[in-house]
Amino acid sequence: MGKTAAVGTAVAVCAAVGVAVVLARRRSRREAELLESAVADRKRRAAAVIEEVERSLATPTALLRSIADAMVTEMERGLRGDIHAQLKMLISYVDNLPTGDEHGLFYALDLGGTNFRVLRVQLGGREKRVVKQQYEEVSIPPHLMVGTSMELFDFIAAALAKFVDTEGEDFHLPEGRQRELGFTFSFPVNQTSISSGTLIKWTKGFSVNGMVGEDVVSELSKAMERQGLDMKVTALVNDTVGTLAGGRYMDNDVVAAVILGTGTNAAYVEHANAIPKWTGLLPKSGNMVINTEWGSFKSEKLPLSEYDKAMDFESLNPGEQIYEKLISGMYLGEIVRRILLKLAHDASLFGDVVPSKLEQPFVLRTPDMSAMHHDSSHDLKILGAKLKDIVGVADTSLEVRYITRHICDLVAERGARLAAAGIYSILKKVGRDKLPINGSKMPRTVIALDGGLYEHYKKFSSCVEATLTDLLGEEASSSVVAKLANDGSGIGAALLAASHSQYAEVD
């Protein structure tokens, strides 16, 4: 090859390389632009979903006030005995709440799930109060939850008898007296007196044969007799009513009890003459504890999102317990999961492939949601670890973590603010929501709160209290106190057994 030809070839090669380099640069620039555009598009789609979530979960104070008004209306319908009322406003037959004067030995049985508790307490009157208490927790074998009533209550009575046998010298039963028991039974019951009530239906995984329509106290009493246990049930109570009794014993200004846990409910002290459906003689105290069963409240005013509607539709009880599904620990984590799933589908939040774990209903529990929500580290390390464990995404960006925490915040805030609206409605019903017209000082008002959601989810409980203050206003809120009544239902049942003792008139 001649020199001229070689030079020509070299020039051609250089030109080709140059063109290739230019094309490569253009291609990489184009790919970068496409990637940048895709990222921007994902962000736009994520922002659109988040904006819609914020809008549908919004709870402005004016809305909360109208929800409280709607709840008061339903409370009044329930107290009239309106069969279409959403709130059943069950009469508890508890007209004597503990005063602090109770003394003696009393037992309690708290049955509300797969475990039950037996408890004994020695009361020493106003000076000594609770002298000593002991309790034991017993697991119910799964087969007894779907067996016969005799099998279930014989098992419970046997455990109770065994517990009584361990009664030490620190506990003293006056000679000639029968042991008395407060029975906390946290299933729907049509109560007919302070110590009797028929089962309406089983819940929480129980399906015991031959019990619906039967008196639960009678079944327990017969089982205790078969065990040779001489004990009388003097109070049958719902766990919320028990919490109210325990709260009143510790603080005489308690007027209501609210449970914010896996589920939710509230009980409060109502004037007996404000209960039109009450047909008996008015109690001497002039008061009656009402079990609202407020979880069943629903109203077009409640801010229901597409996620709530889908969750309700797929639930075991569609159209029921709507208020409970918006504010209780059973459901908050599931609402967060559904929103994250929408973000995964519509905005590829966790990458191009939707994590299969995220498709599983209730895989994200409220305690996990709480842990993610409370993560205050600069890189949200705890939140990232939770997403890895629950969703199965090993590596999430800081932006994804912040979005997840924001979703937790939105769902928790709505639930807490709606719970506060419920408490506000009770205060409105009993006239404790504003200063007296005559200018006198507003009485101190205490709300006893129990349940793991309120106790352990601090951002939730703080929001409940702040919202209640907002709804009441500065002056009225200064007289209202929210107080944790940890595990009040068990000792509350024992206290109600004491305040409704068969020997009360003798003392």
Short mmCIF file of N, CA and C in Angstrom, two decimals, residues 141-290:
data_model
loop_
_atom_site.label_atom_id
_atom_site.label_comp_id
_atom_site.label_asym_id
_atom_site.label_seq_id
_atom_site.Cartn_x
_atom_site.Cartn_y
_atom_site.Cartn_z
N PRO A 141 -57.05 -23.41 74.84
CA PRO A 141 -56.72 -24.30 73.72
C PRO A 141 -57.64 -24.03 72.53
N PRO A 142 -57.11 -23.98 71.32
CA PRO A 142 -57.91 -23.63 70.14
C PRO A 142 -59.17 -24.47 69.97
N HIS A 143 -59.10 -25.74 70.31
CA HIS A 143 -60.28 -26.60 70.09
C HIS A 143 -61.46 -26.21 70.99
N LEU A 144 -61.17 -25.56 72.12
CA LEU A 144 -62.25 -25.14 73.02
C LEU A 144 -62.96 -23.89 72.50
N MET A 145 -62.31 -23.17 71.59
CA MET A 145 -62.91 -21.95 71.02
C MET A 145 -64.00 -22.29 70.01
N VAL A 146 -64.03 -23.54 69.58
CA VAL A 146 -65.05 -23.97 68.60
C VAL A 146 -65.77 -25.24 69.09
N GLY A 147 -65.66 -25.51 70.40
CA GLY A 147 -66.28 -26.70 70.96
C GLY A 147 -67.66 -26.40 71.52
N THR A 148 -67.97 -26.99 72.69
CA THR A 148 -69.27 -26.76 73.33
C THR A 148 -69.10 -25.79 74.49
N SER A 149 -70.21 -25.19 74.91
CA SER A 149 -70.16 -24.23 76.01
C SER A 149 -69.72 -24.91 77.31
N MET A 150 -70.15 -26.15 77.52
CA MET A 150 -69.77 -26.87 78.74
C MET A 150 -68.25 -27.07 78.79
N GLU A 151 -67.67 -27.46 77.65
CA GLU A 151 -66.21 -27.69 77.61
C GLU A 151 -65.45 -26.40 77.91
N LEU A 152 -65.89 -25.31 77.28
CA LEU A 152 -65.19 -24.03 77.46
C LEU A 152 -65.30 -23.55 78.91
N PHE A 153 -66.52 -23.52 79.44
CA PHE A 153 -66.70 -22.97 80.79
C PHE A 153 -66.17 -23.90 81.87
N ASP A 154 -66.15 -25.20 81.63
CA ASP A 154 -65.52 -26.12 82.58
C ASP A 154 -64.01 -25.86 82.66
N PHE A 155 -63.40 -25.58 81.51
CA PHE A 155 -61.98 -25.27 81.47
C PHE A 155 -61.69 -23.98 82.25
N ILE A 156 -62.51 -22.97 82.02
CA ILE A 156 -62.33 -21.68 82.70
C ILE A 156 -62.55 -21.84 84.20
N ALA A 157 -63.62 -22.53 84.58
CA ALA A 157 -63.93 -22.71 86.00
C ALA A 157 -62.84 -23.51 86.71
N ALA A 158 -62.27 -24.51 86.02
CA ALA A 158 -61.20 -25.31 86.62
C ALA A 158 -59.97 -24.44 86.89
N ALA A 159 -59.64 -23.56 85.92
CA ALA A 159 -58.50 -22.66 86.10
C ALA A 159 -58.76 -21.68 87.25
N LEU A 160 -60.01 -21.22 87.35
CA LEU A 160 -60.38 -20.30 88.42
C LEU A 160 -60.29 -20.98 89.79
N ALA A 161 -60.78 -22.23 89.86
CA ALA A 161 -60.72 -23.00 91.11
C ALA A 161 -59.27 -23.23 91.54
N LYS A 162 -58.43 -23.52 90.56
CA LYS A 162 -57.00 -23.74 90.85
C LYS A 162 -56.37 -22.46 91.39
N PHE A 163 -56.78 -21.34 90.81
CA PHE A 163 -56.27 -20.03 91.25
C PHE A 163 -56.73 -19.73 92.68
N VAL A 164 -57.98 -20.04 92.99
CA VAL A 164 -58.52 -19.82 94.34
C VAL A 164 -57.74 -20.64 95.37
N ASP A 165 -57.33 -21.84 94.97
CA ASP A 165 -56.59 -22.73 95.88
C ASP A 165 -55.24 -22.14 96.29
N THR A 166 -54.72 -21.20 95.51
CA THR A 166 -53.41 -20.60 95.84
C THR A 166 -53.56 -19.34 96.68
N GLU A 167 -54.77 -19.07 97.14
CA GLU A 167 -55.05 -17.86 97.94
C GLU A 167 -54.24 -17.92 99.24
N GLY A 168 -53.37 -16.94 99.43
CA GLY A 168 -52.51 -16.94 100.61
C GLY A 168 -53.13 -16.22 101.80
N GLU A 169 -52.36 -16.16 102.89
CA GLU A 169 -52.85 -15.55 104.12
C GLU A 169 -53.01 -14.03 104.01
N ASP A 170 -52.39 -13.44 102.98
CA ASP A 170 -52.52 -11.99 102.79
C ASP A 170 -53.92 -11.62 102.33
N PHE A 171 -54.67 -12.61 101.88
CA PHE A 171 -56.04 -12.37 101.43
C PHE A 171 -57.00 -12.95 102.45
N HIS A 172 -57.99 -12.15 102.82
CA HIS A 172 -58.87 -12.58 103.92
C HIS A 172 -60.33 -12.45 103.53
N LEU A 173 -61.05 -13.57 103.59
CA LEU A 173 -62.49 -13.60 103.34
C LEU A 173 -63.21 -13.74 104.68
N PRO A 174 -64.05 -12.76 105.06
CA PRO A 174 -64.76 -12.86 106.35
C PRO A 174 -65.55 -14.16 106.45
N GLU A 175 -65.60 -14.69 107.64
CA GLU A 175 -66.27 -15.98 107.87
C GLU A 175 -67.75 -15.89 107.50
N GLY A 176 -68.22 -16.93 106.84
CA GLY A 176 -69.63 -17.00 106.48
C GLY A 176 -69.97 -16.32 105.16
N ARG A 177 -68.96 -15.74 104.52
CA ARG A 177 -69.23 -15.04 103.25
C ARG A 177 -68.80 -15.88 102.04
N GLN A 178 -69.54 -15.68 100.99
CA GLN A 178 -69.25 -16.35 99.72
C GLN A 178 -68.28 -15.46 98.92
N ARG A 179 -67.34 -16.10 98.24
CA ARG A 179 -66.47 -15.31 97.36
C ARG A 179 -67.31 -14.72 96.23
N GLU A 180 -66.94 -13.49 95.81
CA GLU A 180 -67.70 -12.80 94.76
C GLU A 180 -66.78 -12.44 93.60
N LEU A 181 -67.35 -12.48 92.41
CA LEU A 181 -66.57 -12.35 91.18
C LEU A 181 -67.16 -11.30 90.25
N GLY A 182 -66.29 -10.49 89.67
CA GLY A 182 -66.68 -9.61 88.57
C GLY A 182 -66.24 -10.27 87.27
N PHE A 183 -67.15 -10.40 86.33
CA PHE A 183 -66.90 -11.14 85.09
C PHE A 183 -66.87 -10.16 83.91
N THR A 184 -65.66 -9.91 83.40
CA THR A 184 -65.51 -9.10 82.19
C THR A 184 -65.64 -10.02 80.99
N PHE A 185 -66.68 -9.80 80.21
CA PHE A 185 -66.98 -10.65 79.06
C PHE A 185 -67.06 -9.74 77.83
N SER A 186 -66.00 -9.75 77.03
CA SER A 186 -65.88 -8.76 75.94
C SER A 186 -66.41 -9.27 74.61
N PHE A 187 -67.63 -9.76 74.65
CA PHE A 187 -68.35 -10.18 73.45
C PHE A 187 -69.73 -9.52 73.49
N PRO A 188 -70.38 -9.37 72.34
CA PRO A 188 -71.69 -8.69 72.34
C PRO A 188 -72.72 -9.44 73.19
N VAL A 189 -73.27 -8.71 74.17
CA VAL A 189 -74.21 -9.32 75.11
C VAL A 189 -75.43 -8.41 75.28
N ASN A 190 -76.58 -9.02 75.35
CA ASN A 190 -77.80 -8.29 75.69
C ASN A 190 -77.95 -8.38 77.20
N GLN A 191 -77.49 -7.36 77.90
CA GLN A 191 -77.47 -7.40 79.36
C GLN A 191 -78.87 -7.17 79.91
N THR A 192 -79.26 -7.99 80.91
CA THR A 192 -80.60 -7.90 81.48
C THR A 192 -80.58 -7.48 82.95
N SER A 193 -79.41 -7.49 83.56
CA SER A 193 -79.24 -6.99 84.94
C SER A 193 -77.74 -6.83 85.16
N ILE A 194 -77.37 -6.38 86.35
CA ILE A 194 -75.94 -6.20 86.64
C ILE A 194 -75.21 -7.54 86.61
N SER A 195 -75.93 -8.64 86.81
CA SER A 195 -75.24 -9.94 86.86
C SER A 195 -75.85 -10.98 85.92
N SER A 196 -76.41 -10.50 84.79
CA SER A 196 -76.92 -11.46 83.81
C SER A 196 -76.96 -10.83 82.43
N GLY A 197 -76.81 -11.66 81.42
CA GLY A 197 -76.84 -11.17 80.04
C GLY A 197 -76.73 -12.33 79.08
N THR A 198 -77.43 -12.23 77.95
CA THR A 198 -77.41 -13.31 76.97
C THR A 198 -76.49 -12.97 75.80
N LEU A 199 -75.76 -13.96 75.34
CA LEU A 199 -74.81 -13.77 74.23
C LEU A 199 -75.56 -13.48 72.94
N ILE A 200 -75.14 -12.40 72.25
CA ILE A 200 -75.73 -12.06 70.95
C ILE A 200 -75.02 -12.81 69.84
N LYS A 201 -73.69 -12.76 69.86
CA LYS A 201 -72.90 -13.51 68.87
C LYS A 201 -71.46 -13.61 69.36
N TRP A 202 -70.78 -14.63 68.88
CA TRP A 202 -69.35 -14.78 69.16
C TRP A 202 -68.55 -13.95 68.16
N THR A 203 -67.39 -13.45 68.59
CA THR A 203 -66.44 -12.76 67.71
C THR A 203 -65.04 -13.24 68.07
N LYS A 204 -64.02 -12.65 67.46
CA LYS A 204 -62.60 -12.91 67.80
C LYS A 204 -62.19 -14.37 67.66
N GLY A 205 -62.78 -15.06 66.69
CA GLY A 205 -62.37 -16.44 66.43
C GLY A 205 -63.11 -17.48 67.22
N PHE A 206 -64.02 -17.07 68.11
CA PHE A 206 -64.81 -18.03 68.88
C PHE A 206 -66.06 -18.44 68.10
N SER A 207 -66.44 -19.69 68.22
CA SER A 207 -67.68 -20.16 67.62
C SER A 207 -68.17 -21.36 68.44
N VAL A 208 -68.44 -21.08 69.72
CA VAL A 208 -68.80 -22.15 70.66
C VAL A 208 -70.28 -22.52 70.47
N ASN A 209 -70.53 -23.80 70.35
CA ASN A 209 -71.89 -24.29 70.11
C ASN A 209 -72.80 -24.08 71.32
N GLY A 210 -74.06 -23.81 71.04
CA GLY A 210 -75.08 -23.78 72.08
C GLY A 210 -75.02 -22.63 73.05
N MET A 211 -74.39 -21.51 72.66
CA MET A 211 -74.26 -20.39 73.59
C MET A 211 -75.08 -19.16 73.19
N VAL A 212 -75.27 -18.94 71.90
CA VAL A 212 -76.00 -17.75 71.45
C VAL A 212 -77.41 -17.77 72.03
N GLY A 213 -77.78 -16.66 72.67
CA GLY A 213 -79.10 -16.56 73.30
C GLY A 213 -79.13 -17.07 74.73
N GLU A 214 -78.00 -17.63 75.20
CA GLU A 214 -77.94 -18.16 76.56
C GLU A 214 -77.30 -17.13 77.50
N ASP A 215 -77.63 -17.25 78.80
CA ASP A 215 -77.09 -16.36 79.82
C ASP A 215 -75.66 -16.81 80.15
N VAL A 216 -74.69 -15.94 79.88
CA VAL A 216 -73.28 -16.31 80.06
C VAL A 216 -72.94 -16.49 81.54
N VAL A 217 -73.59 -15.71 82.42
CA VAL A 217 -73.33 -15.85 83.86
C VAL A 217 -73.86 -17.19 84.36
N SER A 218 -75.02 -17.59 83.87
CA SER A 218 -75.58 -18.89 84.25
C SER A 218 -74.65 -20.03 83.84
N GLU A 219 -74.11 -19.94 82.62
CA GLU A 219 -73.19 -20.99 82.14
C GLU A 219 -71.94 -21.07 83.01
N LEU A 220 -71.38 -19.90 83.37
CA LEU A 220 -70.19 -19.89 84.22
C LEU A 220 -70.53 -20.40 85.62
N SER A 221 -71.66 -20.00 86.15
CA SER A 221 -72.06 -20.42 87.50
C SER A 221 -72.23 -21.93 87.59
N LYS A 222 -72.86 -22.52 86.57
CA LYS A 222 -73.05 -23.98 86.56
C LYS A 222 -71.69 -24.69 86.49
N ALA A 223 -70.76 -24.12 85.71
CA ALA A 223 -69.42 -24.73 85.60
C ALA A 223 -68.68 -24.64 86.94
N MET A 224 -68.85 -23.52 87.65
CA MET A 224 -68.19 -23.38 88.97
C MET A 224 -68.78 -24.38 89.96
N GLU A 225 -70.06 -24.60 89.87
CA GLU A 225 -70.70 -25.61 90.74
C GLU A 225 -70.14 -26.99 90.46
N ARG A 226 -69.97 -27.30 89.18
CA ARG A 226 -69.42 -28.62 88.81
C ARG A 226 -68.00 -28.79 89.33
N GLN A 227 -67.29 -27.66 89.49
CA GLN A 227 -65.92 -27.72 90.02
C GLN A 227 -65.90 -27.66 91.55
N GLY A 228 -67.08 -27.53 92.16
CA GLY A 228 -67.14 -27.42 93.61
C GLY A 228 -66.65 -26.08 94.11
N LEU A 229 -66.72 -25.07 93.28
CA LEU A 229 -66.24 -23.73 93.64
C LEU A 229 -67.41 -22.87 94.10
N ASP A 230 -67.38 -22.46 95.36
CA ASP A 230 -68.46 -21.65 95.92
C ASP A 230 -68.16 -20.17 95.65
N MET A 231 -68.66 -19.68 94.55
CA MET A 231 -68.38 -18.29 94.14
C MET A 231 -69.60 -17.74 93.40
N LYS A 232 -69.92 -16.48 93.63
CA LYS A 232 -71.09 -15.85 93.01
C LYS A 232 -70.65 -14.72 92.09
N VAL A 233 -71.19 -14.68 90.87
CA VAL A 233 -70.92 -13.57 89.95
C VAL A 233 -71.86 -12.43 90.33
N THR A 234 -71.30 -11.33 90.83
CA THR A 234 -72.14 -10.19 91.23
C THR A 234 -72.10 -9.05 90.23
N ALA A 235 -71.22 -9.15 89.22
CA ALA A 235 -71.18 -8.10 88.19
C ALA A 235 -70.70 -8.69 86.87
N LEU A 236 -71.50 -8.51 85.82
CA LEU A 236 -71.12 -8.87 84.45
C LEU A 236 -70.85 -7.57 83.72
N VAL A 237 -69.63 -7.39 83.21
CA VAL A 237 -69.27 -6.09 82.63
C VAL A 237 -68.52 -6.24 81.31
N ASN A 238 -68.70 -5.25 80.47
CA ASN A 238 -67.90 -5.10 79.26
C ASN A 238 -66.55 -4.52 79.65
N ASP A 239 -65.50 -4.76 78.89
CA ASP A 239 -64.16 -4.29 79.27
C ASP A 239 -64.09 -2.77 79.37
N THR A 240 -64.87 -2.06 78.54
CA THR A 240 -64.86 -0.60 78.60
C THR A 240 -65.48 -0.11 79.90
N VAL A 241 -66.56 -0.77 80.32
CA VAL A 241 -67.20 -0.43 81.59
C VAL A 241 -66.26 -0.72 82.75
N GLY A 242 -65.53 -1.84 82.66
CA GLY A 242 -64.54 -2.17 83.68
C GLY A 242 -63.44 -1.13 83.76
N THR A 243 -63.01 -0.63 82.61
CA THR A 243 -61.98 0.42 82.58
C THR A 243 -62.50 1.68 83.25
N LEU A 244 -63.77 2.00 83.01
CA LEU A 244 -64.38 3.17 83.65
C LEU A 244 -64.41 3.01 85.16
N ALA A 245 -64.78 1.83 85.63
CA ALA A 245 -64.82 1.57 87.08
C ALA A 245 -63.44 1.67 87.70
N GLY A 246 -62.43 1.07 87.02
CA GLY A 246 -61.06 1.14 87.53
C GLY A 246 -60.55 2.57 87.54
N GLY A 247 -60.90 3.33 86.49
CA GLY A 247 -60.50 4.73 86.42
C GLY A 247 -61.14 5.55 87.51
N ARG A 248 -62.44 5.33 87.77
CA ARG A 248 -63.15 6.08 88.81
C ARG A 248 -62.58 5.80 90.20
N TYR A 249 -62.16 4.55 90.41
CA TYR A 249 -61.58 4.18 91.71
C TYR A 249 -60.31 4.97 91.98
N MET A 250 -59.52 5.18 90.92
CA MET A 250 -58.26 5.91 91.07
C MET A 250 -58.46 7.42 91.06
N ASP A 251 -59.53 7.88 90.41
CA ASP A 251 -59.76 9.32 90.29
C ASP A 251 -61.27 9.55 90.22
N ASN A 252 -61.81 10.23 91.21
CA ASN A 252 -63.26 10.41 91.33
C ASN A 252 -63.86 11.28 90.23
N ASP A 253 -63.02 11.95 89.43
CA ASP A 253 -63.52 12.84 88.39
C ASP A 253 -63.63 12.16 87.02
N VAL A 254 -63.37 10.85 86.97
CA VAL A 254 -63.49 10.12 85.70
C VAL A 254 -64.97 10.02 85.31
N VAL A 255 -65.29 10.48 84.10
CA VAL A 255 -66.69 10.43 83.62
C VAL A 255 -66.85 9.51 82.41
N ALA A 256 -65.73 9.13 81.80
CA ALA A 256 -65.81 8.27 80.61
C ALA A 256 -64.54 7.44 80.49
N ALA A 257 -64.66 6.32 79.80
CA ALA A 257 -63.50 5.47 79.50
C ALA A 257 -63.51 5.15 78.02
N VAL A 258 -62.34 5.20 77.43
CA VAL A 258 -62.19 4.93 76.00
C VAL A 258 -61.10 3.89 75.82
N ILE A 259 -61.39 2.89 75.01
CA ILE A 259 -60.37 1.90 74.67
C ILE A 259 -59.92 2.14 73.23
N LEU A 260 -58.62 2.36 73.08
CA LEU A 260 -58.01 2.51 71.76
C LEU A 260 -56.91 1.46 71.67
N GLY A 261 -57.28 0.31 71.16
CA GLY A 261 -56.34 -0.80 71.04
C GLY A 261 -56.55 -1.49 69.71
N THR A 262 -56.58 -2.82 69.72
CA THR A 262 -56.88 -3.57 68.50
C THR A 262 -58.23 -3.13 67.96
N GLY A 263 -59.19 -2.98 68.87
CA GLY A 263 -60.50 -2.41 68.54
C GLY A 263 -60.69 -1.13 69.33
N THR A 264 -61.90 -0.60 69.30
CA THR A 264 -62.18 0.63 70.05
C THR A 264 -63.60 0.63 70.57
N ASN A 265 -63.79 1.27 71.71
CA ASN A 265 -65.12 1.42 72.30
C ASN A 265 -65.05 2.51 73.36
N ALA A 266 -66.21 2.93 73.83
CA ALA A 266 -66.26 3.95 74.88
C ALA A 266 -67.46 3.71 75.76
N ALA A 267 -67.31 4.06 77.05
CA ALA A 267 -68.41 4.02 78.01
C ALA A 267 -68.37 5.31 78.80
N TYR A 268 -69.53 5.73 79.27
CA TYR A 268 -69.56 6.99 80.03
C TYR A 268 -70.72 6.96 81.02
N VAL A 269 -70.69 7.91 81.95
CA VAL A 269 -71.74 8.02 82.97
C VAL A 269 -72.82 8.96 82.46
N GLU A 270 -74.04 8.43 82.32
CA GLU A 270 -75.17 9.22 81.83
C GLU A 270 -76.18 9.43 82.95
N HIS A 271 -76.89 10.55 82.91
CA HIS A 271 -77.99 10.77 83.85
C HIS A 271 -79.12 9.80 83.50
N ALA A 272 -79.61 9.07 84.48
CA ALA A 272 -80.62 8.05 84.22
C ALA A 272 -81.88 8.62 83.58
N ASN A 273 -82.22 9.86 83.93
CA ASN A 273 -83.43 10.45 83.35
C ASN A 273 -83.22 10.92 81.91
N ALA A 274 -82.00 10.74 81.39
CA ALA A 274 -81.72 11.08 79.98
C ALA A 274 -81.67 9.82 79.12
N ILE A 275 -82.23 8.72 79.66
CA ILE A 275 -82.26 7.45 78.93
C ILE A 275 -83.72 7.05 78.73
N PRO A 276 -84.37 7.55 77.68
CA PRO A 276 -85.79 7.27 77.48
C PRO A 276 -86.15 5.79 77.46
N LYS A 277 -85.21 4.93 76.98
CA LYS A 277 -85.55 3.50 76.89
C LYS A 277 -85.47 2.79 78.25
N TRP A 278 -84.98 3.47 79.28
CA TRP A 278 -84.93 2.88 80.60
C TRP A 278 -86.34 2.80 81.18
N THR A 279 -86.81 1.62 81.53
CA THR A 279 -88.20 1.44 81.97
C THR A 279 -88.33 1.12 83.45
N GLY A 280 -87.23 0.80 84.10
CA GLY A 280 -87.31 0.45 85.52
C GLY A 280 -87.31 1.68 86.42
N LEU A 281 -87.26 1.42 87.72
CA LEU A 281 -87.15 2.52 88.67
C LEU A 281 -85.81 3.20 88.47
N LEU A 282 -85.80 4.52 88.65
CA LEU A 282 -84.54 5.24 88.51
C LEU A 282 -83.60 4.82 89.64
N PRO A 283 -82.34 4.54 89.32
CA PRO A 283 -81.40 4.12 90.37
C PRO A 283 -81.19 5.23 91.40
N LYS A 284 -80.84 4.82 92.62
CA LYS A 284 -80.65 5.79 93.71
C LYS A 284 -79.57 6.81 93.37
N SER A 285 -78.55 6.35 92.66
CA SER A 285 -77.45 7.27 92.32
C SER A 285 -77.88 8.32 91.30
N GLY A 286 -78.95 8.01 90.56
CA GLY A 286 -79.40 8.92 89.50
C GLY A 286 -78.61 8.78 88.22
N ASN A 287 -77.63 7.87 88.22
CA ASN A 287 -76.76 7.69 87.06
C ASN A 287 -76.77 6.26 86.55
N MET A 288 -76.32 6.11 85.31
CA MET A 288 -76.20 4.78 84.72
C MET A 288 -75.03 4.80 83.74
N VAL A 289 -74.17 3.79 83.82
CA VAL A 289 -73.06 3.70 82.86
C VAL A 289 -73.60 3.13 81.54
N ILE A 290 -73.28 3.81 80.45
CA ILE A 290 -73.71 3.39 79.12
C ILE A 290 -72.51 2.91 78.32
#
